[in-house]
Short mmCIF file of C-alpha atoms in Angstrom, two decimals:
data_model
loop_
_atom_site.label_atom_id
_atom_site.label_comp_id
_atom_site.label_asym_id
_atom_site.label_seq_id
_atom_site.Cartn_x
_atom_site.Cartn_y
_atom_site.Cartn_z
CA UNK A 1 -76.25 22.77 -33.92
CA UNK A 2 -72.81 23.88 -32.55
CA UNK A 3 -70.04 21.43 -32.51
CA UNK A 4 -66.43 21.09 -31.43
CA UNK A 5 -64.50 22.85 -34.33
CA UNK A 6 -62.25 20.90 -36.52
CA UNK A 7 -58.86 22.53 -37.49
CA UNK A 8 -59.25 24.73 -40.59
CA UNK A 9 -56.02 23.88 -42.33
CA UNK A 10 -55.11 24.29 -46.00
CA UNK A 11 -52.62 21.70 -47.15
CA UNK A 12 -50.73 21.72 -50.49
CA UNK A 13 -52.37 19.72 -53.20
CA UNK A 14 -49.99 16.99 -54.30
CA UNK A 15 -52.63 15.51 -56.61
CA UNK A 16 -51.84 17.09 -59.99
CA UNK A 17 -54.51 17.17 -62.63
CA UNK A 18 -53.35 14.33 -64.86
CA UNK A 19 -54.76 12.94 -68.04
CA UNK A 20 -54.62 9.73 -70.02
CA UNK A 21 -51.72 7.40 -69.21
CA UNK A 22 -50.25 9.56 -66.47
CA UNK A 23 -53.51 9.38 -64.51
CA UNK A 24 -53.87 5.67 -65.13
CA UNK A 25 -50.44 5.12 -63.70
CA UNK A 26 -51.18 7.22 -60.63
CA UNK A 27 -54.39 5.40 -59.96
CA UNK A 28 -52.64 1.98 -60.23
CA UNK A 29 -50.03 3.12 -57.78
CA UNK A 30 -52.75 4.22 -55.35
CA UNK A 31 -54.43 0.84 -55.28
CA UNK A 32 -52.30 -0.54 -52.45
CA UNK A 33 -52.98 -2.08 -48.98
CA UNK A 34 -56.71 -1.74 -47.99
CA UNK A 35 -55.94 -2.06 -44.38
CA UNK A 36 -57.30 0.82 -42.38
CA UNK A 37 -53.84 0.94 -40.59
CA UNK A 38 -52.84 3.21 -43.45
CA UNK A 39 -55.59 5.77 -42.60
CA UNK A 40 -54.06 7.82 -39.86
CA UNK A 41 -56.13 10.85 -38.76
CA UNK A 42 -53.28 13.25 -39.47
CA UNK A 43 -52.71 11.97 -43.03
CA UNK A 44 -54.15 14.56 -45.38
CA UNK A 45 -52.78 13.51 -48.74
CA UNK A 46 -53.48 9.83 -49.32
CA UNK A 47 -53.61 7.22 -52.03
CA UNK A 48 -55.70 4.10 -51.29
CA UNK A 49 -58.70 2.20 -52.60
CA UNK A 50 -62.15 3.81 -52.08
CA UNK A 51 -65.24 5.38 -53.79
CA UNK A 52 -66.82 6.49 -57.15
CA UNK A 53 -69.40 7.64 -59.50
CA UNK A 54 -69.71 9.60 -62.69
CA UNK A 55 -67.43 12.23 -64.01
CA UNK A 56 -67.82 15.36 -66.03
CA UNK A 57 -66.10 13.39 -68.82
CA UNK A 58 -62.87 11.41 -68.90
CA UNK A 59 -60.71 9.63 -71.44
CA UNK A 60 -59.43 7.45 -68.58
CA UNK A 61 -62.78 5.81 -68.34
CA UNK A 62 -62.35 4.42 -71.83
CA UNK A 63 -58.74 3.38 -71.21
CA UNK A 64 -59.32 1.61 -67.88
CA UNK A 65 -62.96 0.79 -67.66
CA UNK A 66 -63.05 3.18 -64.72
CA UNK A 67 -64.80 6.44 -64.16
CA UNK A 68 -63.51 9.42 -62.16
CA UNK A 69 -65.37 11.37 -59.48
CA UNK A 70 -64.28 14.33 -57.32
CA UNK A 71 -66.17 14.39 -54.04
CA UNK A 72 -66.33 17.47 -51.83
CA UNK A 73 -67.76 17.34 -48.32
CA UNK A 74 -68.74 20.67 -46.67
CA UNK A 75 -70.12 21.61 -43.28
CA UNK A 76 -71.15 25.24 -43.71
CA UNK A 77 -72.50 26.10 -40.27
CA UNK A 78 -75.10 28.34 -41.80
CA UNK A 79 -78.09 27.99 -39.52
CA UNK A 80 -77.55 31.44 -38.17
CA UNK A 81 -77.97 30.08 -34.56
CA UNK A 82 -74.61 28.47 -33.91
CA UNK A 83 -71.48 30.37 -32.72
CA UNK A 84 -69.61 29.30 -35.85
CA UNK A 85 -71.99 31.21 -38.13
CA UNK A 86 -70.29 33.93 -40.17
CA UNK A 87 -72.80 34.58 -43.07
CA UNK A 88 -69.92 33.96 -45.53
CA UNK A 89 -69.85 30.21 -45.81
CA UNK A 90 -72.17 29.71 -48.86
CA UNK A 91 -70.15 32.34 -50.80
CA UNK A 92 -66.93 30.65 -49.87
CA UNK A 93 -68.38 27.23 -50.79
CA UNK A 94 -69.34 28.57 -54.24
CA UNK A 95 -65.75 29.76 -54.74
CA UNK A 96 -64.40 26.35 -53.67
CA UNK A 97 -66.74 24.58 -56.12
CA UNK A 98 -65.60 26.89 -58.93
CA UNK A 99 -61.91 26.24 -58.18
CA UNK A 100 -62.06 22.54 -57.44
CA UNK A 101 -64.69 21.35 -59.97
CA UNK A 102 -66.25 18.52 -57.86
CA UNK A 103 -68.68 16.01 -59.39
CA UNK A 104 -70.41 15.28 -56.07
CA UNK A 105 -70.88 17.79 -53.22
CA UNK A 106 -72.36 16.87 -49.90
CA UNK A 107 -73.60 19.67 -47.62
CA UNK A 108 -74.21 19.75 -43.86
CA UNK A 109 -75.68 22.50 -41.70
CA UNK A 110 -77.29 24.38 -44.43
CA UNK A 111 -80.58 26.18 -45.07
CA UNK A 112 -82.86 24.98 -47.90
CA UNK A 113 -82.14 27.99 -50.18
CA UNK A 114 -78.42 27.38 -49.87
CA UNK A 115 -78.84 24.27 -52.01
CA UNK A 116 -80.33 26.36 -54.83
CA UNK A 117 -77.51 28.94 -54.56
CA UNK A 118 -74.83 26.32 -54.69
CA UNK A 119 -76.63 24.32 -57.44
CA UNK A 120 -76.22 27.44 -59.60
CA UNK A 121 -72.45 27.56 -58.86
CA UNK A 122 -72.20 23.80 -59.40
CA UNK A 123 -74.00 23.91 -62.72
CA UNK A 124 -71.78 26.67 -63.97
CA UNK A 125 -68.78 24.37 -63.86
CA UNK A 126 -70.77 21.45 -65.47
CA UNK A 127 -72.12 22.80 -68.68
CA UNK A 128 -73.21 19.46 -70.16
CA UNK A 129 -75.02 16.47 -68.73
CA UNK A 130 -77.38 16.48 -65.87
CA UNK A 131 -77.23 18.13 -62.32
CA UNK A 132 -79.19 16.56 -59.57
CA UNK A 133 -79.83 18.42 -56.24
CA UNK A 134 -81.60 17.29 -53.07
CA UNK A 135 -82.28 18.56 -49.56
CA UNK A 136 -83.65 16.94 -46.34
CA UNK A 137 -84.56 19.02 -43.23
CA UNK A 138 -83.70 17.97 -39.74
CA UNK A 139 -86.67 17.35 -37.43
CA UNK A 140 -87.56 19.50 -34.45
CA UNK A 141 -88.72 17.41 -31.52
CA UNK A 142 -90.16 20.36 -29.64
CA UNK A 143 -92.53 21.38 -32.43
CA UNK A 144 -92.98 18.13 -34.30
CA UNK A 145 -92.10 19.99 -37.50
CA UNK A 146 -88.70 20.73 -39.06
CA UNK A 147 -85.75 22.55 -37.56
CA UNK A 148 -85.41 26.03 -39.06
CA UNK A 149 -82.58 28.37 -39.68
CA UNK A 150 -82.70 31.87 -38.10
CA UNK A 151 -84.06 33.18 -41.43
CA UNK A 152 -86.99 30.80 -41.23
CA UNK A 153 -85.92 28.36 -43.91
CA UNK A 154 -85.80 24.61 -43.18
CA UNK A 155 -82.36 23.55 -41.93
CA UNK A 156 -80.62 20.29 -42.75
CA UNK A 157 -78.44 18.47 -45.26
CA UNK A 158 -78.07 18.66 -49.09
CA UNK A 159 -76.47 16.88 -51.95
CA UNK A 160 -75.39 17.92 -55.50
CA UNK A 161 -74.18 15.58 -58.19
CA UNK A 162 -73.34 15.80 -61.89
CA UNK A 163 -73.89 13.08 -64.45
CA UNK A 164 -71.90 13.40 -67.67
CA UNK A 165 -74.85 12.28 -69.70
CA UNK A 166 -78.63 12.18 -68.91
CA UNK A 167 -79.70 9.14 -66.87
CA UNK A 168 -83.43 8.48 -66.41
CA UNK A 169 -84.95 7.28 -63.16
CA UNK A 170 -82.82 8.76 -60.38
CA UNK A 171 -84.61 8.61 -57.04
CA UNK A 172 -84.20 10.54 -53.84
CA UNK A 173 -84.53 8.79 -50.45
CA UNK A 174 -84.43 10.57 -47.13
CA UNK A 175 -85.49 10.12 -43.49
CA UNK A 176 -84.86 10.88 -39.90
CA UNK A 177 -82.60 8.49 -37.85
CA UNK A 178 -84.67 6.45 -35.48
CA UNK A 179 -82.10 6.89 -32.71
CA UNK A 180 -81.70 10.56 -31.47
CA UNK A 181 -80.25 12.30 -28.45
CA UNK A 182 -83.42 13.15 -26.53
CA UNK A 183 -81.66 16.09 -24.90
CA UNK A 184 -81.20 17.76 -28.25
CA UNK A 185 -84.37 19.04 -30.00
CA UNK A 186 -82.64 18.70 -33.48
CA UNK A 187 -83.45 15.31 -34.95
CA UNK A 188 -80.64 14.28 -37.36
CA UNK A 189 -81.63 13.40 -40.99
CA UNK A 190 -80.12 11.28 -43.74
CA UNK A 191 -80.37 11.87 -47.54
CA UNK A 192 -79.48 9.59 -50.52
CA UNK A 193 -79.70 9.98 -54.31
CA UNK A 194 -79.77 6.79 -56.29
CA UNK A 195 -78.98 6.71 -60.02
CA UNK A 196 -79.80 3.29 -61.27
CA UNK A 197 -76.70 1.11 -61.98
CA UNK A 198 -74.41 4.24 -61.81
CA UNK A 199 -74.18 5.75 -58.34
CA UNK A 200 -75.76 5.68 -54.84
CA UNK A 201 -74.65 8.76 -52.98
CA UNK A 202 -75.68 9.63 -49.39
CA UNK A 203 -74.92 12.29 -46.77
CA UNK A 204 -75.85 12.81 -43.13
CA UNK A 205 -74.92 14.95 -40.16
CA UNK A 206 -74.77 12.82 -37.12
CA UNK A 207 -75.39 13.71 -33.52
CA UNK A 208 -72.88 16.20 -32.00
CA UNK A 209 -74.05 15.82 -28.53
CA UNK A 210 -73.58 12.02 -28.06
CA UNK A 211 -70.96 9.86 -29.89
CA UNK A 212 -72.90 6.77 -28.84
CA UNK A 213 -75.97 8.12 -30.61
CA UNK A 214 -73.83 9.18 -33.63
CA UNK A 215 -72.54 5.59 -33.88
CA UNK A 216 -76.10 4.12 -33.80
CA UNK A 217 -77.10 6.58 -36.48
CA UNK A 218 -74.15 5.71 -38.69
CA UNK A 219 -74.88 1.93 -38.36
CA UNK A 220 -78.53 2.50 -39.19
CA UNK A 221 -77.67 4.27 -42.41
CA UNK A 222 -75.07 1.84 -43.61
CA UNK A 223 -76.56 -1.47 -42.28
CA UNK A 224 -80.30 -0.72 -42.75
CA UNK A 225 -81.08 2.17 -45.08
CA UNK A 226 -78.55 1.46 -47.83
CA UNK A 227 -79.34 -2.21 -48.15
CA UNK A 228 -83.05 -1.41 -48.09
CA UNK A 229 -82.60 1.02 -51.01
CA UNK A 230 -80.54 -1.53 -52.96
CA UNK A 231 -83.29 -4.15 -52.50
CA UNK A 232 -85.90 -1.71 -54.00
CA UNK A 233 -83.85 -0.02 -56.68
CA UNK A 234 -80.86 -2.29 -57.58
CA UNK A 235 -77.17 -2.14 -56.76
CA UNK A 236 -75.05 0.84 -57.50
CA UNK A 237 -71.51 1.87 -56.27
CA UNK A 238 -72.18 3.55 -52.94
CA UNK A 239 -70.56 6.54 -51.22
CA UNK A 240 -71.35 8.14 -47.85
CA UNK A 241 -69.90 11.57 -47.24
CA UNK A 242 -70.69 13.75 -44.27
CA UNK A 243 -69.96 15.12 -40.83
CA UNK A 244 -70.34 12.06 -38.73
CA UNK A 245 -69.09 13.46 -35.44
CA UNK A 246 -66.94 10.25 -35.06
CA UNK A 247 -63.24 9.96 -35.32
CA UNK A 248 -60.63 7.41 -36.22
CA UNK A 249 -59.21 6.42 -32.78
CA UNK A 250 -62.15 7.98 -30.93
CA UNK A 251 -64.42 6.40 -28.32
CA UNK A 252 -66.40 5.04 -29.95
CA UNK A 253 -64.27 4.69 -33.04
CA UNK A 254 -65.83 5.56 -36.42
CA UNK A 255 -64.56 2.28 -37.80
CA UNK A 256 -67.08 0.49 -35.54
CA UNK A 257 -69.82 1.46 -38.05
CA UNK A 258 -67.89 0.75 -41.24
CA UNK A 259 -69.40 -2.40 -42.88
CA UNK A 260 -67.06 -5.22 -43.87
CA UNK A 261 -65.40 -4.36 -47.16
CA UNK A 262 -66.16 -0.70 -47.07
CA UNK A 263 -63.26 1.79 -47.46
CA UNK A 264 -62.86 5.12 -45.63
CA UNK A 265 -61.01 8.41 -45.49
CA UNK A 266 -61.31 11.40 -43.15
CA UNK A 267 -60.15 14.95 -42.71
CA UNK A 268 -58.19 14.09 -39.57
CA UNK A 269 -61.34 14.93 -37.54
CA UNK A 270 -65.10 14.11 -37.89
CA UNK A 271 -65.75 14.48 -41.55
CA UNK A 272 -65.65 11.13 -43.35
CA UNK A 273 -66.00 9.57 -46.83
CA UNK A 274 -66.90 5.82 -47.00
CA UNK A 275 -67.48 3.60 -50.01
CA UNK A 276 -68.04 0.13 -51.38
CA UNK A 277 -65.12 -1.78 -52.72
CA UNK A 278 -65.93 -1.37 -56.39
CA UNK A 279 -64.38 2.11 -56.16
CA UNK A 280 -60.99 3.57 -55.46
CA UNK A 281 -59.87 6.74 -53.73
CA UNK A 282 -56.78 8.78 -54.56
CA UNK A 283 -55.49 11.95 -53.03
CA UNK A 284 -57.69 13.26 -50.28
CA UNK A 285 -56.95 16.69 -48.80
CA UNK A 286 -58.46 19.37 -46.60
CA UNK A 287 -59.66 22.58 -48.16
CA UNK A 288 -59.32 25.77 -46.06
CA UNK A 289 -62.53 27.81 -45.90
CA UNK A 290 -60.84 31.05 -44.71
CA UNK A 291 -62.72 31.23 -41.47
CA UNK A 292 -66.18 31.19 -43.12
CA UNK A 293 -67.11 27.99 -41.18
CA UNK A 294 -65.65 25.98 -38.33
CA UNK A 295 -64.80 22.90 -40.59
CA UNK A 296 -62.42 22.59 -43.47
CA UNK A 297 -63.76 21.05 -46.72
CA UNK A 298 -62.70 17.48 -47.44
CA UNK A 299 -61.97 16.73 -51.11
CA UNK A 300 -61.19 13.29 -52.60
CA UNK A 301 -60.57 12.04 -56.08
CA UNK A 302 -62.37 8.74 -56.70
CA UNK A 303 -62.76 6.20 -59.43
CA UNK A 304 -65.18 3.44 -60.10
CA UNK A 305 -63.88 0.07 -61.30
CA UNK A 306 -66.44 -1.25 -63.71
CA UNK A 307 -65.34 -4.87 -63.30
CA UNK A 308 -65.78 -4.76 -59.56
CA UNK A 309 -69.02 -2.81 -59.93
CA UNK A 310 -70.50 -5.64 -62.08
CA UNK A 311 -69.31 -8.25 -59.58
CA UNK A 312 -70.89 -6.36 -56.71
CA UNK A 313 -74.12 -5.94 -58.69
CA UNK A 314 -74.21 -9.70 -59.42
CA UNK A 315 -73.57 -10.58 -55.81
CA UNK A 316 -76.49 -8.44 -54.61
CA UNK A 317 -78.79 -9.74 -57.39
CA UNK A 318 -78.02 -13.39 -56.38
CA UNK A 319 -79.19 -12.79 -52.76
#
């Protein structure tokens, strides 16, 4: 469960909290070249096209037929077994959630009860609407059961999301990747929450011991799992956020598993956010975790383009 640490660097936030026409103008300026040439690993503050979902409420949605979403990816190293464990990462994550007000939080290297603790902090900043939480434990090859934290709780990945208004019929999908590193007893999981016609959000924590295995797991999720869920539940704008243990410019390169038309941003290391083209991303930055974990947080501001969403939905329905 231990990995090569990513640099824990806090960068200045150049993405001011804007409202109305000011935010509309910023988002339009961000919708530039989609080429992945613009996504350099060292680039922390970016404006490009990328991902989306549902906000805590936004006047911009009415003005532009778009909806804003702040996505926060966290690897908390909270198993209690890895060298990066400090016992402080969940508390630090709750403080970051309170300060940054994300609408979607993806969680890696956590214990099951950590989801409940962070759901409480998440709900506190989203008084209205609906909060959805989910957890998926990693498998344990040696026992045939689940991997456990030092405290005995199941260990794995989690997801929190907020919907501004109640939406019926959300579904949770999860599983264990079919390709695993047989030298590592931890079997890596994936987790998705699907809100019909609104958002399809996924997270995973891919193999740390083999980049080749991590690439196969990434491809399985994006090429097999996501299309399978779409066929059964219908299309929704899709975002994958997690610690993929793959890098831009690495060998293999993370871009090898990005489906055609998907967009991507990273933290300059192994944490990635990917999304379908009916969404846009503006202003991604690293969030320092004050040494509580060996990874910074990755925060991105996203919007969903309703016109492109409908076009993507129609394309899937026509298949």
